[in-house]
Short mmCIF file of C-alpha atoms in Angstrom, two decimals:
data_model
loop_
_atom_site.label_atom_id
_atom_site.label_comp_id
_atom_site.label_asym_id
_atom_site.label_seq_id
_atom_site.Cartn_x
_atom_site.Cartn_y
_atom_site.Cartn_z
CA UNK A 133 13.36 8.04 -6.54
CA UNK A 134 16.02 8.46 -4.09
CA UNK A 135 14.15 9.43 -1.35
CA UNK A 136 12.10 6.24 -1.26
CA UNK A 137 8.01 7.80 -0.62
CA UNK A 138 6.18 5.88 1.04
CA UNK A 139 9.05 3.03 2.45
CA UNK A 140 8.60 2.94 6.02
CA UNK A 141 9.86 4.16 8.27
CA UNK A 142 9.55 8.11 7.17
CA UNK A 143 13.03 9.28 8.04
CA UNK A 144 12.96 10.74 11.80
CA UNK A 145 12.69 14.81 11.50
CA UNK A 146 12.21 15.00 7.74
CA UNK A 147 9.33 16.92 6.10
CA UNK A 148 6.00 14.87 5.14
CA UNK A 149 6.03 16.31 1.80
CA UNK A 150 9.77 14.83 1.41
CA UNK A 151 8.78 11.65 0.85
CA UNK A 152 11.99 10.56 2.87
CA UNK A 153 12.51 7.12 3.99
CA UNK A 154 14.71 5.48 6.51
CA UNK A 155 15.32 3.10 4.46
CA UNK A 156 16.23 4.36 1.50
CA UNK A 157 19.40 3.77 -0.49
CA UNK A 158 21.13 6.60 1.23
CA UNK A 159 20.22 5.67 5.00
CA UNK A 160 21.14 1.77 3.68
CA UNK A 161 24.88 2.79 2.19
CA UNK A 162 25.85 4.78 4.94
CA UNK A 163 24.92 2.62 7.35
CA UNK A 164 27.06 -0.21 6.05
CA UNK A 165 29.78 1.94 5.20
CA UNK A 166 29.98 3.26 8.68
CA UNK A 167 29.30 6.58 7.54
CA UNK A 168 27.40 9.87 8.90
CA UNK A 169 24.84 10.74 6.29
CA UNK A 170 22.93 13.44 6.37
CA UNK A 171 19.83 13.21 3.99
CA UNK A 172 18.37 16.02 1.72
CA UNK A 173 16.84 13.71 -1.25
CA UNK A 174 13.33 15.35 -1.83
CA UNK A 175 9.95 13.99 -3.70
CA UNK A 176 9.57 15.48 -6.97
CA UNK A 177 12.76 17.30 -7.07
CA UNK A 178 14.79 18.63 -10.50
CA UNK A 179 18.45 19.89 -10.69
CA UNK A 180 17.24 23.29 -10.07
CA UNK A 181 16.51 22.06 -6.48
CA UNK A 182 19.97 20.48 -6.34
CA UNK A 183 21.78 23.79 -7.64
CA UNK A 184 19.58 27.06 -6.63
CA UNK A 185 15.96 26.90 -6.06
CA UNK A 186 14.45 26.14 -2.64
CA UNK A 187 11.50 23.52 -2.45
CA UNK A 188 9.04 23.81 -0.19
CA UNK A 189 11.53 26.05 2.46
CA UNK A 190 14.26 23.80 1.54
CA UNK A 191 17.10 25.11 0.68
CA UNK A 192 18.72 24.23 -2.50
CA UNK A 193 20.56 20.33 -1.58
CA UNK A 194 23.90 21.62 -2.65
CA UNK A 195 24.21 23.63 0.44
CA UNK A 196 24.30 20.97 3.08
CA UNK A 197 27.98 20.34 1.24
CA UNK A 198 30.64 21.82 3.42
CA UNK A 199 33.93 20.01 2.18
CA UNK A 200 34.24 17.25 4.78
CA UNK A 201 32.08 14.56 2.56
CA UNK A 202 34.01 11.26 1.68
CA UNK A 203 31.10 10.01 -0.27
CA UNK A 204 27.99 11.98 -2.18
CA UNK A 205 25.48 10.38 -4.02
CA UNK A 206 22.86 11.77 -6.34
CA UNK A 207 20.43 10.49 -8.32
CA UNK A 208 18.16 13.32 -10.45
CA UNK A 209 17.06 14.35 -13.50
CA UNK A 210 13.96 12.77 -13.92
CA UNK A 211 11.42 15.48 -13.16
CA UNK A 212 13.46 17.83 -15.25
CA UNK A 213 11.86 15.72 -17.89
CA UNK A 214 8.53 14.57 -16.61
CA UNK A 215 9.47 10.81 -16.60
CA UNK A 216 7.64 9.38 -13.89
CA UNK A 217 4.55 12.13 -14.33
CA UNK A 218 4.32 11.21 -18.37
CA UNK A 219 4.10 7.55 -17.41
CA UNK A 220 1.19 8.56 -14.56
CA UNK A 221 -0.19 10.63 -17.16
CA UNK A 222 -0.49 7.04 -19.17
CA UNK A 223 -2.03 5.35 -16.94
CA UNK A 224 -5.24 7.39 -16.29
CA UNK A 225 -8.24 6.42 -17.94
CA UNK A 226 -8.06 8.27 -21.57
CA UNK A 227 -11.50 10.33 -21.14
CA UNK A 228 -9.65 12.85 -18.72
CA UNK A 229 -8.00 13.68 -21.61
CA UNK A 230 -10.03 16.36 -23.43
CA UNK A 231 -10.60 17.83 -20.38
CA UNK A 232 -10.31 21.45 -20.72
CA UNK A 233 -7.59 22.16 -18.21
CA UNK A 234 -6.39 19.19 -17.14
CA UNK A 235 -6.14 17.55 -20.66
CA UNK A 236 -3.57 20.43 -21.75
CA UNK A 237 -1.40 19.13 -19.01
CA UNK A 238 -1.96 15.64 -20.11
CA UNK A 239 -1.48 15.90 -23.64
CA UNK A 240 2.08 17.72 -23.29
CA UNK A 241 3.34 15.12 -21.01
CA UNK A 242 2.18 12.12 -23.63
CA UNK A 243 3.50 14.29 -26.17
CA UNK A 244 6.52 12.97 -27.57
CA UNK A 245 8.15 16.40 -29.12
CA UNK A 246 7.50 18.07 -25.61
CA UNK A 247 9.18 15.17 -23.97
CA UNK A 248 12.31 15.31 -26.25
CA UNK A 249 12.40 19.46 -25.55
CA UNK A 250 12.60 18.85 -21.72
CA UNK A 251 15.76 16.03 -22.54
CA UNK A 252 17.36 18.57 -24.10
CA UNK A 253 18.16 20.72 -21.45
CA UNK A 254 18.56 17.56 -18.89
CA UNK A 255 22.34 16.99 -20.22
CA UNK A 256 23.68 20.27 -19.52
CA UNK A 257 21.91 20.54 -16.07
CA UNK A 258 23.23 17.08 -15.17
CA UNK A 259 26.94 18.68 -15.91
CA UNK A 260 26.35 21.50 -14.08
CA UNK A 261 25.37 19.05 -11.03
CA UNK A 262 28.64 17.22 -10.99
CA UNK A 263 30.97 20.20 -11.10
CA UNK A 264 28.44 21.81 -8.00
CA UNK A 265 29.12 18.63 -6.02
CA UNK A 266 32.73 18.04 -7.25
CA UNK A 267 33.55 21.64 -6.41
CA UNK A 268 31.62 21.56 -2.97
CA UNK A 269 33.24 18.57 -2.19
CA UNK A 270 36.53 17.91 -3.25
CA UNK A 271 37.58 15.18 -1.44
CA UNK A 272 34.30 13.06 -1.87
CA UNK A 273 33.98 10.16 -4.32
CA UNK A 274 30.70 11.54 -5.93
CA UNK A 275 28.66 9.06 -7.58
CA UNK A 276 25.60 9.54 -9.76
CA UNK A 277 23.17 6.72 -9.37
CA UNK A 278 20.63 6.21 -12.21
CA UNK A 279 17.27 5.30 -12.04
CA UNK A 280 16.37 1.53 -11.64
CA UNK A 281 14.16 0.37 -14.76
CA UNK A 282 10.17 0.99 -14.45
CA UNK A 283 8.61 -0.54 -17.36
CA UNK A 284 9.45 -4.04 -19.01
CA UNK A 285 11.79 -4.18 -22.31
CA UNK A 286 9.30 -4.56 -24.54
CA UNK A 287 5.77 -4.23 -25.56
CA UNK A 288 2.28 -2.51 -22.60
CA UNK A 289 2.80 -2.52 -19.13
CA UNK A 290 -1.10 -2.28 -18.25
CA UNK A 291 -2.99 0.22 -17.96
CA UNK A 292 -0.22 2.06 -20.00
CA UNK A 293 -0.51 1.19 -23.62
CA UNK A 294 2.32 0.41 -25.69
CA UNK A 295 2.83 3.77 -27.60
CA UNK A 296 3.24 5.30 -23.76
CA UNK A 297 4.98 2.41 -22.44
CA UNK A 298 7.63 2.87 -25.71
CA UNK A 299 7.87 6.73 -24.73
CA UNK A 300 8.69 5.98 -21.22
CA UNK A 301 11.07 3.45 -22.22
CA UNK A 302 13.01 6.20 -24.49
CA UNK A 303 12.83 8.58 -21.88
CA UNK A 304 14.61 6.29 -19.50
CA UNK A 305 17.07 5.12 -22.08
CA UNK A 306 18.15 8.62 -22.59
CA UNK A 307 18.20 9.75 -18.83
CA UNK A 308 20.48 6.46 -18.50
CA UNK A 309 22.60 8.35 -21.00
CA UNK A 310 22.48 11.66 -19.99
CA UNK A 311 23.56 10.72 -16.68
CA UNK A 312 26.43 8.30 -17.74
CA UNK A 313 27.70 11.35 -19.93
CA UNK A 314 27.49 13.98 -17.14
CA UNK A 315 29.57 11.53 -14.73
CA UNK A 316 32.24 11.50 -17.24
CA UNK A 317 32.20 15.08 -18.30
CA UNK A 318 32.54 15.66 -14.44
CA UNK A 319 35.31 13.47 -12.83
CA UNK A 320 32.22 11.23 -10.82
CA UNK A 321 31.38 7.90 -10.67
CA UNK A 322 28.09 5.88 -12.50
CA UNK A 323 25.93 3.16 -10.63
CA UNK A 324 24.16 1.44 -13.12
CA UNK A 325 20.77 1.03 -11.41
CA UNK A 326 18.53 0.40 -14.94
CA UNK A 327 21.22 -2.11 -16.12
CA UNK A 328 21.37 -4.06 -12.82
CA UNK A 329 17.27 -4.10 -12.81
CA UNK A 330 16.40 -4.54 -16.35
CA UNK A 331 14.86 -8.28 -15.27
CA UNK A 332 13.17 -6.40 -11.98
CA UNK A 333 11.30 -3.77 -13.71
CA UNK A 334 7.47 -3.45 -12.31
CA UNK A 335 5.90 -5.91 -14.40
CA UNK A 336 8.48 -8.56 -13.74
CA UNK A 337 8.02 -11.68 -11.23
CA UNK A 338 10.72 -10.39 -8.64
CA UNK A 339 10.08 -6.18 -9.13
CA UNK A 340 12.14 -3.97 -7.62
CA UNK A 341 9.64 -0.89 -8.38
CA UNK A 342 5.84 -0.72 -8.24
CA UNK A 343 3.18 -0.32 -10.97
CA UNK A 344 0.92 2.17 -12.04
CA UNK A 345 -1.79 2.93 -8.99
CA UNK A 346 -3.39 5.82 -6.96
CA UNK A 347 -1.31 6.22 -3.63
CA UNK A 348 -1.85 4.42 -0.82
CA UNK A 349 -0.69 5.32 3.21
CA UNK A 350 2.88 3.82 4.30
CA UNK A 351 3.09 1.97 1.30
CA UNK A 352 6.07 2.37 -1.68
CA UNK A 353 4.61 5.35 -3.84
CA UNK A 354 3.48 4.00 -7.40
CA UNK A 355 6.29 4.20 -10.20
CA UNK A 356 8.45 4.21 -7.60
CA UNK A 357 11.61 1.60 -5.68
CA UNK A 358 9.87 -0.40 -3.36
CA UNK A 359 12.05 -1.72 -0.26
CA UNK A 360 13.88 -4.32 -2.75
CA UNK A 361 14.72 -2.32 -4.42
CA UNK A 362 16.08 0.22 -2.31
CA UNK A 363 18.05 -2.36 -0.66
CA UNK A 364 19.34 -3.41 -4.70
CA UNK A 365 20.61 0.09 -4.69
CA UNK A 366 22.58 0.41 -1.97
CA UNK A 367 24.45 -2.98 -2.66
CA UNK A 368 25.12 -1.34 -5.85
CA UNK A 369 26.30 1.94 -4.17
CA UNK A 370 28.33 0.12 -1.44
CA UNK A 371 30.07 -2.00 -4.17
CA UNK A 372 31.12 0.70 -6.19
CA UNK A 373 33.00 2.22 -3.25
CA UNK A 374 34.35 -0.61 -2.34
CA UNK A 375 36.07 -0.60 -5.81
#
């Protein structure tokens, strides 16, 4: 979500599988801020790629902190608990799944008890996040950014029915939480990215994310910010340091 897939330009030097626009929120801040950035947000990463595990030959995020940082920003959390995969699990057409293989990875991401299990560990991992960055960065105003809102308030979001769409809502509700809590618990900052888009969710006239759909070259990945808003989220970003 913070790397911005499929937003051109890709980000000069990063990997393809990064997903990593030049125009994401990042890139956007710090170039209105006047600030260096340097860029390690990562398609499809959890906290466990912030804190310790390598993806793809990356090394773990935390370790591009060295102490000199006036500003980090993070936003993560959401693959810890299968957010945007349960709502692309939605949105394929229901005969896939029974299938023998892929169904059983299907069925545990619409699964509602499964979902809840993953949320439960999100809160503690999202703690252990701010100290890492507080403690790698001491002087930094670290800000958590959540995740701008996907689905509308109420009711389907076609092709996701409204038992899915109502699971992805709660997911996001509680990842808006979660995140909120772990800012507090850890001296950081909160942007407020689902609050600020609740009227530019995908479905909306003026969306800020894109719906449901298979992926298509150099454009905004699906369930993803699209280049609005991106652009939302670094107002939002350069405001709160501003403050």
């Amino acid at each position: 979500m913070a790397a911005g897939p499929g937003i051109m330009p890709r980000a000069p030097g990063s990997p393809r599988s990064a997903g990593r626009s030049a125009r994401n929120y990042p890139h956007l801040a710090a170039e209105a801020l006047g600030l260096d950035l340097v860029d390690v947000t990562y398609s499809g990463a959890t906290t466990a790629h912030i804190l310790t595990e390598s993806q793809r030959g990356a090394p773990p995020q935390a370790d591009a902190l060295d102490g000199t940082e006036r500003l980090v920003t993070v936003t993560i959390g959401g693959n810890d608990a299968g957010y945007v995969p349960m709502l692309f699990a939605a949105g394929l057409p229901r005969p896939m799944r029974p299938l023998p293989v892929l169904g059983t990875w299907l069925r545990d991401l619409l699964d509602p008890d499964a979902r809840e299990r993953a949320l439960a560990g999100v809160a503690g991992a999202l703690i252990e996040v701010g100290h890492t960055l507080r403690r790698r960065a001491p002087a930094a105003t670290v800000l958590f950014v959540d995740y701008l809102t996907l689905l509308p308030p109420a009711g389907p979001a076609p092709p996701l029915g409204e038992a899915d769409a109502a699971l992805g809502r709660r997911i996001a509700a509680t990842l808006k939480r979660l995140t909120a809590e772990a800012a507090e618990a850890t001296g950081c900052g909160v942007v407020r990215a689902a609050d600020a888009s609740r009227d530019h969710h995908a479905w909306s006239a003026d969306p800020w994310t894109t719906r449901f759909g298979w992926p298509v070259p150099r454009r905004p990945a699906p369930l993803h910010p699209n280049a609005r808003g991106m652009r939302a989220v670094a107002d939002l970003v350069i405001g709160a340091v501003n403050r």
